[in-house]
Amino acid sequence: MRRVLRALVLIHRYFGIAMCLLFAMWFASGIVMLFVPYPALTAAERFHGLRPLELSKCCVSPAAAYAKSGLTEPLERMRLIMVLDRPVFQLHPWNGVIVSMFADTGEPVPSLDAQQALSVAQSFSNSAGVSHRELSDYDQWTVPNGLDAYRPFHRVALNDADGAELYVSQRAGEVMRDTTAFERRWNYVGSVVHWIYPTVLRKDWAMWDRVVWYGSLIGIAGALIGIVLGITRLRFRKPYPSGRHSPFRGWMYWHHILGIACSLFVLSWIFSGWLSMDHGRLFAKPDASRIERERFMGGPFKPERFAMRSLPAEMAGAKEIEFIQVAGVAFYRVRIDAQLQRVVAAAENSKVGSEWAQSLLTRAAESVFNSVRLLGVDRLDRNDAYHYTTDASTPPAMLRFRFDDPAKTWLHIDPASGVIVEKVDASRRLYRWLFNGLHRLDF
């Protein structure tokens, strides 16, 4: 037994030496993240910068644009926006890079050069003093995988008092990210440190995933060993000759006592942080599969369902039109800004309203899981334990479809966008408490 304890002492000591700065870094950077999140382009910022669609210049049919794109795989969706003062179809293949096609001619949009990127940035920001910094696939603020379909990016400085910079996709001609000098400075001691996010590591997602996963696991092991040693060294019935319950003096005494006192919080925080890197290892992923999404759509996306011959008056003032298929029915999601929108059926060109009809979404949701009974539908107009938003500008409205499958799955479907936002089964509901509860103290 003594040999085992001696081995644990050595492991804890040297794990502690190796991990102590990492633990301190995690705690300090986590505090910074509470006040300065990782840079992102919000929906409100994006729509503020988009130009209204000039529908008088439209449009070849989406089917013709898709045929000329050279794509052979089905699409997930299409969008229509203004790029360089021309309407452009943005084609989104499943798990592929975005393809941009001019909507007035049906021809491919060439890769943006530096001067064109400056024009996009000027239009987006209403700033004349912009300058081109670089064209790159990755930098510190564009490493997330959600941007993979849009790489590479032109980085454009606005040369304003905030030190703002925009990232313009060379493929899509869209601004996909903005940063300020304030965000960049604080994120170097916040998110970059906390997530172990240096560009050279993070751009290799698999390597970064393993480094953070196993690094956190080592931290958990070190903390667990410390708890075991701390408890075994305590004496309450027969104190040590010093009269204390701990055999240590000085700093070692306080390390022993405070380590025990803080052990539950430290262990739960490191454990829950480790779970943030789960990515399907222990718990189900929150994303519906492509097969499930296509079932919800009523089969593969068909551009020919969107004729674009007689555009309805409801599209006036739009900054973006999304082409979305739900239960085999084609719709235009006409977006005026981040909140205001209209939903128009493509076939009849009739106004549906500001949201999809719940009966249609119910039919689409029931097709996701074959032969599984739908237990009920809940409309969430306020935050609850399993669906909530901290963004005051984003309403929490959501439809929850509850199914009678072995995993007790819920589908969260956004009635505004008509898409599956999240798949929440019993595993994900447990994960919500183990991660959000323990790590973010969000109960």
XYZ file of C-alpha atoms in Angstrom:
443
model
C 0.000 0.000 0.000
C 2.865 2.337 0.821
C 4.360 1.740 -2.626
C 1.054 2.606 -4.239
C 0.729 5.814 -2.224
C 4.350 6.705 -2.982
C 3.716 6.211 -6.691
C 0.578 8.365 -6.483
C 2.528 11.087 -4.679
C 5.129 11.159 -7.453
C 2.510 11.152 -10.198
C 0.515 13.927 -8.507
C 3.636 15.995 -7.873
C 4.948 15.903 -11.414
C 1.522 16.085 -13.040
C 0.963 19.117 -10.840
C 4.208 20.732 -11.987
C 3.315 20.036 -15.613
C -0.333 21.092 -15.374
C -0.379 23.888 -12.792
C 0.151 26.702 -15.289
C -2.443 25.138 -17.609
C -4.995 25.014 -14.776
C -4.298 28.634 -13.825
C -4.515 29.614 -17.496
C -7.883 27.840 -17.901
C -9.391 29.607 -14.908
C -8.074 33.093 -15.726
C -8.924 32.890 -19.428
C -12.389 31.547 -18.599
C -13.069 34.716 -16.627
C -12.009 36.827 -19.628
C -14.384 34.865 -21.877
C -17.334 35.840 -19.693
C -16.853 39.430 -20.833
C -15.233 39.177 -24.291
C -16.421 36.261 -26.469
C -14.625 34.970 -29.535
C -15.108 37.291 -32.536
C -18.107 36.515 -34.719
C -20.285 38.321 -37.227
C -23.753 38.505 -35.696
C -26.906 38.231 -37.782
C -27.735 41.860 -37.010
C -24.277 43.015 -38.162
C -24.473 40.891 -41.287
C -27.852 42.240 -42.379
C -26.831 45.797 -41.568
C -24.025 45.420 -44.112
C -25.982 43.604 -46.831
C -27.329 45.651 -49.745
C -31.037 45.371 -50.728
C -31.609 42.990 -53.619
C -32.129 44.606 -57.002
C -34.737 42.170 -58.240
C -35.145 44.112 -61.483
C -31.832 42.544 -62.493
C -33.105 39.041 -61.746
C -32.968 36.302 -62.622
C -32.118 33.111 -64.425
C -33.769 30.114 -62.846
C -32.023 28.431 -59.915
C -32.087 25.200 -61.937
C -30.176 26.863 -64.791
C -27.623 28.307 -62.379
C -27.172 24.899 -60.752
C -26.729 23.229 -64.162
C -24.012 25.731 -65.118
C -22.240 25.397 -61.767
C -20.748 22.022 -62.684
C -21.974 20.514 -59.426
C -23.191 16.933 -59.621
C -24.132 16.356 -55.980
C -27.426 17.537 -54.455
C -27.577 20.843 -52.651
C -28.533 21.503 -49.061
C -29.936 24.943 -49.929
C -29.518 28.080 -52.045
C -29.473 31.797 -51.252
C -29.731 35.006 -53.259
C -27.815 38.151 -52.193
C -26.105 41.141 -53.803
C -22.359 40.882 -54.502
C -20.491 43.678 -56.310
C -23.827 45.299 -57.240
C -25.105 42.134 -58.941
C -27.522 39.468 -57.671
C -25.708 36.223 -56.892
C -26.928 32.708 -56.141
C -24.971 31.067 -53.320
C -25.118 27.278 -53.777
C -24.486 25.182 -50.649
C -23.581 21.543 -51.387
C -23.673 19.041 -48.551
C -20.269 19.100 -46.794
C -18.682 21.012 -49.665
C -17.386 24.449 -50.560
C -19.814 27.168 -51.554
C -20.316 27.893 -55.257
C -21.358 31.405 -56.377
C -23.267 32.054 -59.616
C -24.373 35.399 -61.036
C -28.175 35.367 -60.965
C -28.534 37.802 -63.877
C -26.557 35.654 -66.335
C -26.162 32.248 -64.659
C -22.376 32.414 -65.056
C -19.910 31.506 -62.261
C -18.646 34.319 -60.070
C -14.844 34.465 -60.478
C -12.618 34.440 -57.390
C -12.478 37.912 -55.904
C -9.214 39.788 -56.274
C -7.931 42.309 -53.728
C -9.611 45.298 -55.367
C -12.982 43.576 -55.501
C -12.627 42.544 -51.852
C -12.045 46.214 -51.005
C -15.244 47.120 -52.875
C -17.225 44.504 -50.923
C -15.788 45.773 -47.635
C -16.543 49.393 -48.530
C -20.140 48.558 -49.417
C -20.581 46.487 -46.251
C -19.107 49.044 -43.848
C -19.901 52.320 -45.615
C -16.251 53.157 -45.036
C -14.037 54.701 -47.705
C -10.674 54.334 -45.972
C -10.249 50.574 -46.263
C -6.995 48.803 -47.074
C -6.155 45.233 -48.065
C -3.999 43.297 -45.594
C -3.702 39.751 -46.922
C -5.350 36.738 -48.563
C -5.079 33.597 -46.452
C -6.798 30.296 -45.772
C -6.383 30.570 -42.007
C -5.512 33.119 -39.396
C -6.253 33.319 -35.678
C -9.843 34.531 -36.177
C -10.893 32.312 -39.108
C -9.823 28.864 -37.877
C -13.314 27.526 -36.885
C -14.564 24.750 -39.156
C -17.834 26.555 -39.803
C -15.922 28.806 -42.210
C -14.362 25.977 -44.246
C -16.831 26.301 -47.116
C -15.828 29.951 -47.664
C -12.001 29.839 -47.607
C -9.735 31.628 -48.428
C -10.398 35.097 -47.012
C -9.308 38.601 -47.896
C -8.534 40.454 -44.661
C -9.501 44.103 -45.040
C -8.741 46.825 -42.476
C -11.297 49.616 -42.053
C -8.627 51.896 -40.502
C -11.142 53.271 -38.021
C -10.863 54.124 -34.339
C -11.852 50.568 -33.346
C -9.165 48.922 -35.467
C -11.904 46.921 -37.187
C -11.096 44.299 -39.818
C -13.422 42.379 -42.143
C -12.897 38.950 -43.689
C -14.285 38.697 -47.211
C -14.687 35.233 -48.734
C -12.825 34.922 -52.029
C -15.340 32.277 -53.145
C -18.607 33.900 -52.079
C -17.827 37.610 -52.042
C -19.463 37.837 -48.613
C -18.168 39.289 -45.368
C -18.012 36.315 -43.022
C -16.259 37.696 -39.924
C -15.412 40.975 -38.286
C -13.012 41.772 -35.462
C -11.934 44.836 -33.542
C -8.602 45.589 -31.882
C -10.314 45.272 -28.476
C -11.644 41.800 -29.310
C -8.323 40.630 -30.696
C -6.297 41.802 -27.697
C -8.553 40.254 -25.089
C -9.104 37.020 -26.978
C -5.381 36.313 -26.982
C -5.697 36.001 -23.189
C -9.258 34.653 -23.370
C -10.560 32.195 -25.969
C -7.218 31.528 -27.686
C -5.607 30.516 -24.406
C -8.662 28.787 -22.936
C -9.356 26.628 -25.989
C -5.648 26.108 -26.750
C -6.410 27.755 -30.071
C -3.152 28.840 -31.760
C -3.655 28.883 -35.528
C -0.893 26.372 -36.275
C -2.657 23.780 -34.073
C -6.328 24.668 -34.546
C -6.292 24.558 -38.345
C -5.588 20.812 -38.001
C -8.885 19.960 -36.316
C -8.074 16.298 -35.592
C -4.739 17.131 -33.962
C -6.230 19.971 -31.913
C -9.095 17.714 -30.808
C -6.673 15.049 -29.530
C -4.352 17.533 -27.794
C -7.148 19.203 -25.810
C -8.998 15.931 -25.111
C -5.973 14.093 -23.701
C -4.550 17.193 -22.017
C -7.801 17.651 -20.115
C -7.866 13.931 -19.289
C -4.393 14.211 -17.734
C -5.671 17.151 -15.691
C -8.596 15.081 -14.434
C -6.247 12.239 -13.454
C -3.971 14.648 -11.577
C -6.888 16.186 -9.702
C -8.360 12.790 -8.811
C -5.027 11.534 -7.465
C -4.684 14.716 -5.413
C -8.123 14.164 -3.879
C -7.281 10.549 -2.982
C -3.971 11.566 -1.401
C -5.518 14.522 0.397
C -8.240 12.420 1.983
C -5.887 9.599 3.025
C -3.571 12.090 4.784
C -6.331 13.662 6.878
C -6.670 12.577 10.526
C -9.658 13.566 12.622
C -9.864 11.002 15.434
C -6.126 10.949 16.134
C -4.493 14.217 15.010
C -0.805 14.451 14.144
C 1.738 15.402 16.912
C 1.362 19.031 15.809
C -2.303 18.845 16.842
C -3.407 19.412 13.259
C -5.416 17.160 11.005
C -2.747 17.459 8.290
C 0.892 16.303 8.510
C 2.118 19.309 6.488
C 3.351 22.764 7.441
C 3.488 26.108 5.696
C 2.454 26.238 2.069
C 2.059 22.464 1.925
C -0.487 22.655 4.748
C -2.575 25.216 2.904
C -2.228 23.256 -0.325
C -3.592 20.210 1.489
C -6.514 21.951 3.203
C -7.537 24.238 0.334
C -7.066 21.404 -2.143
C -9.598 19.289 -0.263
C -11.971 22.237 0.210
C -11.903 23.149 -3.492
C -11.580 19.624 -4.865
C -15.221 19.113 -5.876
C -15.389 22.411 -7.762
C -12.021 21.960 -9.489
C -12.690 18.355 -10.481
C -16.209 19.067 -11.766
C -14.988 22.109 -13.724
C -12.107 20.261 -15.364
C -14.303 17.210 -16.035
C -17.050 19.303 -17.629
C -14.472 21.226 -19.672
C -13.157 17.890 -20.914
C -16.707 17.020 -21.989
C -16.777 20.132 -24.200
C -14.400 18.164 -26.443
C -16.602 15.056 -26.476
C -17.606 15.379 -30.162
C -19.623 12.156 -30.080
C -17.154 10.045 -28.096
C -19.371 9.472 -25.056
C -22.560 11.382 -25.848
C -24.706 11.736 -28.945
C -24.012 14.644 -31.264
C -26.646 17.400 -31.455
C -26.704 17.519 -35.250
C -29.259 15.704 -37.361
C -27.624 13.551 -40.029
C -27.794 14.369 -43.709
C -30.255 11.490 -44.220
C -32.518 12.882 -41.490
C -32.323 16.398 -42.911
C -33.162 15.188 -46.398
C -36.147 13.291 -45.024
C -37.272 16.511 -43.369
C -36.873 18.275 -46.723
C -38.984 15.608 -48.402
C -36.101 14.275 -50.485
C -33.112 15.872 -52.224
C -33.218 19.621 -52.811
C -34.639 20.347 -56.289
C -33.714 23.788 -57.721
C -36.269 23.354 -60.519
C -39.063 23.872 -57.969
C -38.084 27.569 -57.798
C -39.137 29.159 -61.076
C -38.260 32.814 -60.296
C -40.378 33.912 -63.269
C -42.891 36.105 -61.451
C -41.494 37.322 -58.168
C -44.230 38.273 -55.674
C -44.536 41.741 -54.197
C -43.661 40.334 -50.757
C -40.016 40.180 -51.850
C -39.684 43.961 -52.113
C -37.022 45.325 -49.765
C -35.371 41.932 -49.246
C -31.663 41.727 -48.527
C -31.524 37.940 -48.819
C -33.788 35.253 -50.235
C -33.262 31.682 -49.071
C -34.565 28.791 -51.182
C -35.720 26.143 -48.731
C -37.532 22.855 -49.190
C -39.732 21.457 -46.411
C -41.716 18.195 -46.796
C -41.222 18.380 -50.555
C -42.690 21.894 -50.789
C -40.520 24.780 -52.021
C -40.463 28.111 -50.190
C -38.770 31.463 -50.406
C -37.586 32.796 -47.063
C -37.513 36.519 -47.791
C -35.329 38.284 -45.228
C -35.504 42.047 -44.800
C -33.220 42.148 -41.748
C -32.108 39.845 -38.944
C -35.627 39.709 -37.473
C -38.111 40.767 -40.157
C -38.952 38.181 -42.801
C -41.718 36.757 -44.961
C -42.284 33.152 -46.009
C -43.628 32.669 -49.536
C -44.605 29.390 -51.206
C -42.679 29.108 -54.483
C -45.307 27.251 -56.500
C -48.268 29.489 -55.732
C -46.311 32.678 -55.034
C -48.632 33.162 -52.080
C -47.726 34.769 -48.812
C -47.601 32.315 -45.927
C -46.639 34.685 -43.137
C -43.620 35.353 -40.989
C -43.215 31.653 -40.089
C -43.743 28.236 -41.600
C -47.088 26.616 -40.880
C -46.809 24.256 -37.902
C -48.818 21.578 -39.730
C -46.240 21.511 -42.525
C -43.325 21.331 -40.081
C -45.112 18.545 -38.210
C -45.460 16.530 -41.412
C -41.780 17.086 -42.173
C -40.697 16.157 -38.637
C -42.719 12.933 -38.653
C -40.885 11.809 -41.793
C -37.464 12.106 -40.102
C -37.893 8.914 -38.047
C -39.551 6.051 -39.874
C -42.403 4.362 -37.985
C -41.754 6.295 -34.765
C -44.753 7.826 -33.044
C -44.788 11.563 -32.456
C -45.732 12.096 -28.810
C -46.392 15.809 -29.002
C -45.338 19.266 -30.125
C -44.454 22.102 -27.768
C -44.056 25.701 -28.838
C -41.360 27.443 -26.816
C -41.824 31.187 -26.724
C -39.542 31.591 -23.737
C -36.301 30.012 -22.606
C -36.424 26.661 -20.838
C -33.797 24.288 -19.484
C -33.055 22.644 -22.838
C -33.516 25.505 -25.258
C -32.490 29.039 -24.518
C -30.641 31.972 -25.988
C -28.582 34.601 -24.207
C -28.837 36.994 -27.165
C -31.556 39.516 -26.320
C -31.993 40.365 -30.011
C -32.816 36.751 -30.908
C -36.262 35.529 -29.809
C -36.235 32.040 -28.271
C -39.253 30.826 -30.294
C -38.815 27.145 -31.156
C -40.938 24.076 -31.848
C -40.057 20.931 -29.903
C -41.180 17.649 -31.457
C -41.069 14.743 -28.967
C -40.766 11.180 -30.333
C -41.422 7.767 -28.808
C -38.126 6.166 -29.888
C -35.751 4.322 -27.496
C -33.512 7.402 -27.224
C -36.520 9.644 -26.382
C -35.464 12.085 -29.094
C -36.615 15.671 -29.410
C -36.247 17.717 -32.566
C -35.914 21.469 -32.114
C -37.179 23.145 -35.284
C -36.985 26.871 -35.870
C -40.407 28.085 -37.092
C -38.714 31.116 -38.682
C -36.086 29.318 -40.781
C -37.926 26.015 -41.216
C -34.834 23.915 -40.446
C -33.807 21.399 -37.795
C -31.719 23.325 -35.277
C -30.863 20.507 -32.915
C -31.516 16.851 -32.161
C -31.774 16.310 -28.406
C -32.002 12.769 -27.085
C -31.682 11.504 -23.509
C -27.900 11.468 -23.886
C -27.801 15.130 -24.955
C -30.116 16.127 -22.113
C -27.707 14.537 -19.631
C -24.813 16.276 -21.401
C -26.610 19.601 -20.969
C -26.324 19.287 -17.161
C -22.840 17.782 -17.096
C -21.407 20.475 -19.368
C -23.559 23.617 -19.186
C -24.415 23.002 -15.555
C -21.014 22.049 -14.155
C -18.787 24.100 -16.465
C -20.820 27.260 -16.941
C -22.668 26.961 -13.617
C -25.834 27.209 -15.683
C -28.513 25.436 -13.721
